[in-house]
Structures are given as C-alpha cells and as structure tokens.
Amino acid sequence: MMREIVYILVFLIVTALGGCSASPVFTPLLSGDCVDRAVRIRQELRAKGYEADIVLGIIRKGEKIEGHAWIRYKDKKTGEWKEIKNY
C-alpha cells in the first residue's frame, strides 16, 4: 500500500513539473494536452459502444521521465484490450 502511495505521489509531482509529453514527429488530431485528448477519445469510444478507460502513468523518453495519459479499450471482435498511446 505504501509503495502505491509513493508511485502516485511521484506521478503527481512529475505531471505537475513536466506536464504531458508531446512527440515532435506526431501531430495529434485533437488539441490540448494528453489528458484532454484522452478524455475526448474515451468519450468517442464509449459513444460507439466500446469499453474504454483512461490510463495515467509515467513514460520515459531517453533520460527524461514525464507523466502521460492514454486510452485502453476492448476490441469488440476479439475481446482483446488495446491501447491508444495518444502522443
């Protein structure tokens, strides 16, 4: 339990200081940061009948660690959980 609290605190600190990452190669179709995009994508998936969740976590880019939000959804045909990384 204590370890989970530490992870959550680290995530919150990293997110507050570093924000969400944006890849210089990929231009997102939606504006806003990764949380804004994740909320919008999840809403659209749920409206189409998909089971979808927002995942909050930490990603590493080289030496840099940043907070990030992405989507996890269940494929209707296979039942397999897939991710939209939302960079």
Coordinates of N, CA and C in Angstrom, one line a residue:
M1 N 0.8 -1.2 0.0 CA 0.0 0.0 0.0 C 0.9 1.3 0.0
M2 N 1.9 1.3 0.8 CA 2.8 2.4 0.9 C 3.5 2.6 -0.5
R3 N 3.9 1.5 -1.1 CA 4.6 1.7 -2.4 C 3.6 2.3 -3.4
E4 N 2.3 2.0 -3.4 CA 1.4 2.5 -4.4 C 1.2 4.0 -4.1
I5 N 1.2 4.4 -2.8 CA 1.1 5.8 -2.5 C 2.3 6.6 -3.0
V6 N 3.5 6.0 -2.9 CA 4.7 6.7 -3.3 C 4.6 6.8 -4.9
Y7 N 4.2 5.8 -5.6 CA 4.1 5.9 -7.0 C 3.1 7.0 -7.4
I8 N 2.0 7.1 -6.7 CA 1.0 8.1 -7.1 C 1.6 9.5 -6.8
L9 N 2.3 9.7 -5.7 CA 2.9 11.0 -5.4 C 4.0 11.3 -6.4
V10 N 4.8 10.4 -6.8 CA 5.8 10.6 -7.8 C 5.1 11.0 -9.2
F11 N 4.1 10.3 -9.5 CA 3.3 10.6 -10.7 C 2.8 12.1 -10.7
L12 N 2.2 12.4 -9.6 CA 1.6 13.8 -9.5 C 2.7 14.9 -9.5
I13 N 3.8 14.6 -8.9 CA 4.9 15.6 -8.9 C 5.5 15.7 -10.3
V14 N 5.7 14.6 -11.0 CA 6.3 14.6 -12.3 C 5.3 15.3 -13.3
T15 N 4.0 15.0 -13.2 CA 3.0 15.6 -14.0 C 2.9 17.1 -13.8
A16 N 3.0 17.5 -12.6 CA 2.9 18.9 -12.3 C 4.1 19.7 -12.8
L17 N 5.3 19.1 -12.7 CA 6.5 19.7 -13.1 C 6.8 19.6 -14.6
G18 N 6.5 18.4 -15.1 CA 6.8 18.2 -16.5 C 5.7 18.2 -17.5
G19 N 4.5 18.1 -17.0 CA 3.4 18.1 -18.0 C 3.3 16.8 -18.8
C20 N 2.5 16.7 -19.7 CA 2.4 15.6 -20.6 C 3.3 15.7 -21.8
S21 N 3.8 14.6 -22.2 CA 4.8 14.7 -23.3 C 4.1 14.9 -24.7
A22 N 4.8 15.5 -25.6 CA 4.3 15.6 -27.0 C 5.4 15.2 -27.9
S23 N 5.2 14.3 -28.8 CA 6.2 13.9 -29.8 C 6.4 14.9 -30.9
P24 N 7.6 15.3 -31.2 CA 7.8 16.3 -32.3 C 7.5 15.7 -33.7
V25 N 7.3 14.4 -33.8 CA 7.1 13.8 -35.1 C 5.6 13.7 -35.4
F26 N 4.8 13.5 -34.3 CA 3.3 13.2 -34.5 C 2.5 14.5 -34.2
T27 N 1.7 14.9 -35.0 CA 0.8 16.0 -34.8 C -0.6 15.4 -34.4
P28 N -1.1 15.6 -33.2 CA -2.4 15.0 -32.8 C -3.5 15.6 -33.6
L29 N -4.6 14.8 -33.8 CA -5.7 15.4 -34.4 C -6.6 16.2 -33.5
L30 N -6.4 16.1 -32.2 CA -7.1 16.9 -31.2 C -6.1 17.9 -30.5
S31 N -6.7 19.0 -30.2 CA -5.8 20.0 -29.5 C -5.8 19.7 -28.0
G32 N -5.0 20.4 -27.2 CA -4.9 20.2 -25.8 C -3.8 19.3 -25.4
D33 N -3.7 19.0 -24.1 CA -2.6 18.1 -23.6 C -3.1 16.7 -23.7
C34 N -2.3 15.8 -23.2 CA -2.7 14.3 -23.3 C -3.9 14.0 -22.5
V35 N -4.2 14.7 -21.4 CA -5.4 14.4 -20.6 C -6.6 14.8 -21.4
D36 N -6.6 16.0 -22.0 CA -7.7 16.5 -22.8 C -8.0 15.5 -23.9
R37 N -6.9 15.1 -24.6 CA -7.1 14.2 -25.8 C -7.7 12.8 -25.3
A38 N -7.1 12.3 -24.2 CA -7.6 11.0 -23.6 C -9.1 11.1 -23.3
V39 N -9.5 12.1 -22.6 CA -10.9 12.3 -22.3 C -11.8 12.3 -23.5
R40 N -11.4 13.0 -24.5 CA -12.2 13.1 -25.8 C -12.2 11.8 -26.5
I41 N -11.1 11.1 -26.6 CA -11.0 9.8 -27.3 C -11.9 8.8 -26.5
R42 N -11.8 8.8 -25.2 CA -12.6 7.8 -24.4 C -14.1 8.1 -24.6
Q43 N -14.5 9.3 -24.6 CA -15.9 9.7 -24.8 C -16.4 9.2 -26.2
E44 N -15.6 9.4 -27.2 CA -15.9 8.9 -28.5 C -16.0 7.4 -28.6
L45 N -15.1 6.7 -28.0 CA -15.1 5.2 -28.0 C -16.4 4.7 -27.2
R46 N -16.6 5.3 -26.1 CA -17.8 4.9 -25.3 C -19.1 5.1 -26.1
A47 N -19.2 6.3 -26.8 CA -20.4 6.6 -27.6 C -20.6 5.6 -28.7
K48 N -19.5 4.9 -29.1 CA -19.6 3.9 -30.2 C -19.8 2.5 -29.6
G49 N -19.9 2.4 -28.2 CA -20.2 1.1 -27.6 C -19.0 0.4 -27.1
Y50 N -17.8 1.0 -27.1 CA -16.6 0.3 -26.7 C -16.4 0.5 -25.2
E51 N -15.8 -0.5 -24.5 CA -15.4 -0.4 -23.1 C -14.1 0.3 -23.2
A52 N -14.0 1.5 -22.5 CA -12.7 2.2 -22.6 C -12.4 2.9 -21.3
D53 N -11.1 3.0 -21.0 CA -10.6 3.6 -19.8 C -9.5 4.5 -20.1
I54 N -9.3 5.5 -19.2 CA -8.1 6.4 -19.3 C -7.1 5.8 -18.3
V55 N -5.9 5.7 -18.8 CA -4.7 5.2 -18.0 C -3.8 6.4 -17.7
L56 N -3.5 6.6 -16.5 CA -2.5 7.6 -16.1 C -1.2 6.9 -15.7
G57 N -0.1 7.4 -16.2 CA 1.2 6.8 -15.9 C 2.3 7.7 -16.1
I58 N 3.5 7.1 -16.1 CA 4.7 7.8 -16.3 C 5.4 7.1 -17.5
I59 N 6.0 7.9 -18.4 CA 6.7 7.4 -19.6 C 8.1 7.9 -19.5
R60 N 9.0 7.2 -20.1 CA 10.5 7.6 -20.1 C 10.8 7.9 -21.6
K61 N 11.4 9.0 -21.8 CA 11.9 9.4 -23.1 C 13.4 9.7 -23.0
G62 N 14.2 8.7 -23.2 CA 15.6 8.9 -23.0 C 15.9 9.0 -21.5
E63 N 16.5 10.1 -21.1 CA 16.8 10.3 -19.7 C 15.6 11.0 -19.0
K64 N 14.6 11.4 -19.7 CA 13.5 12.2 -19.2 C 12.3 11.4 -18.8
I65 N 11.8 11.6 -17.6 CA 10.6 10.9 -17.2 C 9.4 11.9 -17.1
E66 N 8.3 11.6 -17.7 CA 7.2 12.5 -17.8 C 5.9 11.8 -17.5
G67 N 4.9 12.5 -17.0 CA 3.5 12.0 -16.8 C 2.8 11.9 -18.1
H68 N 1.9 11.0 -18.3 CA 1.2 10.8 -19.5 C -0.2 10.2 -19.3
A69 N -1.1 10.4 -20.1 CA -2.4 9.8 -20.1 C -2.7 9.2 -21.5
W70 N -3.2 8.0 -21.5 CA -3.6 7.3 -22.7 C -4.8 6.5 -22.5
I71 N -5.3 5.8 -23.6 CA -6.5 5.1 -23.6 C -6.3 3.6 -23.7
R72 N -7.1 2.9 -23.0 CA -7.1 1.4 -23.1 C -8.6 1.1 -23.4
Y73 N -8.8 0.3 -24.5 CA -10.1 -0.1 -24.9 C -10.2 -1.6 -25.3
K74 N -11.4 -2.1 -25.2 CA -11.6 -3.5 -25.5 C -12.1 -3.7 -26.9
D75 N -11.4 -4.4 -27.7 CA -11.8 -4.7 -29.1 C -13.1 -5.5 -29.1
K76 N -14.1 -5.0 -29.8 CA -15.4 -5.7 -29.8 C -15.4 -7.1 -30.5
K77 N -14.5 -7.3 -31.5 CA -14.5 -8.6 -32.2 C -13.7 -9.6 -31.4
T78 N -12.5 -9.2 -30.9 CA -11.6 -10.2 -30.3 C -11.7 -10.2 -28.7
G79 N -12.2 -9.2 -28.1 CA -12.2 -9.1 -26.7 C -10.9 -8.7 -26.1
E80 N -9.9 -8.4 -27.0 CA -8.5 -8.1 -26.5 C -8.5 -6.6 -26.2
W81 N -7.7 -6.3 -25.1 CA -7.6 -4.9 -24.7 C -6.4 -4.3 -25.5
K82 N -6.7 -3.1 -26.1 CA -5.7 -2.4 -26.9 C -5.5 -1.0 -26.3
E83 N -4.4 -0.4 -26.8 CA -4.1 0.9 -26.2 C -3.9 1.9 -27.4
I84 N -4.3 3.2 -27.1 CA -4.1 4.3 -27.9 C -3.2 5.2 -27.1
K85 N -1.9 5.3 -27.5 CA -0.9 5.9 -26.6 C -1.1 7.5 -26.6
N86 N -1.7 8.1 -27.6 CA -2.1 9.5 -27.6 C -0.9 10.4 -27.4
Y87 N 0.2 10.3 -28.2 CA 1.3 11.2 -28.0 C 1.1 12.4 -28.9

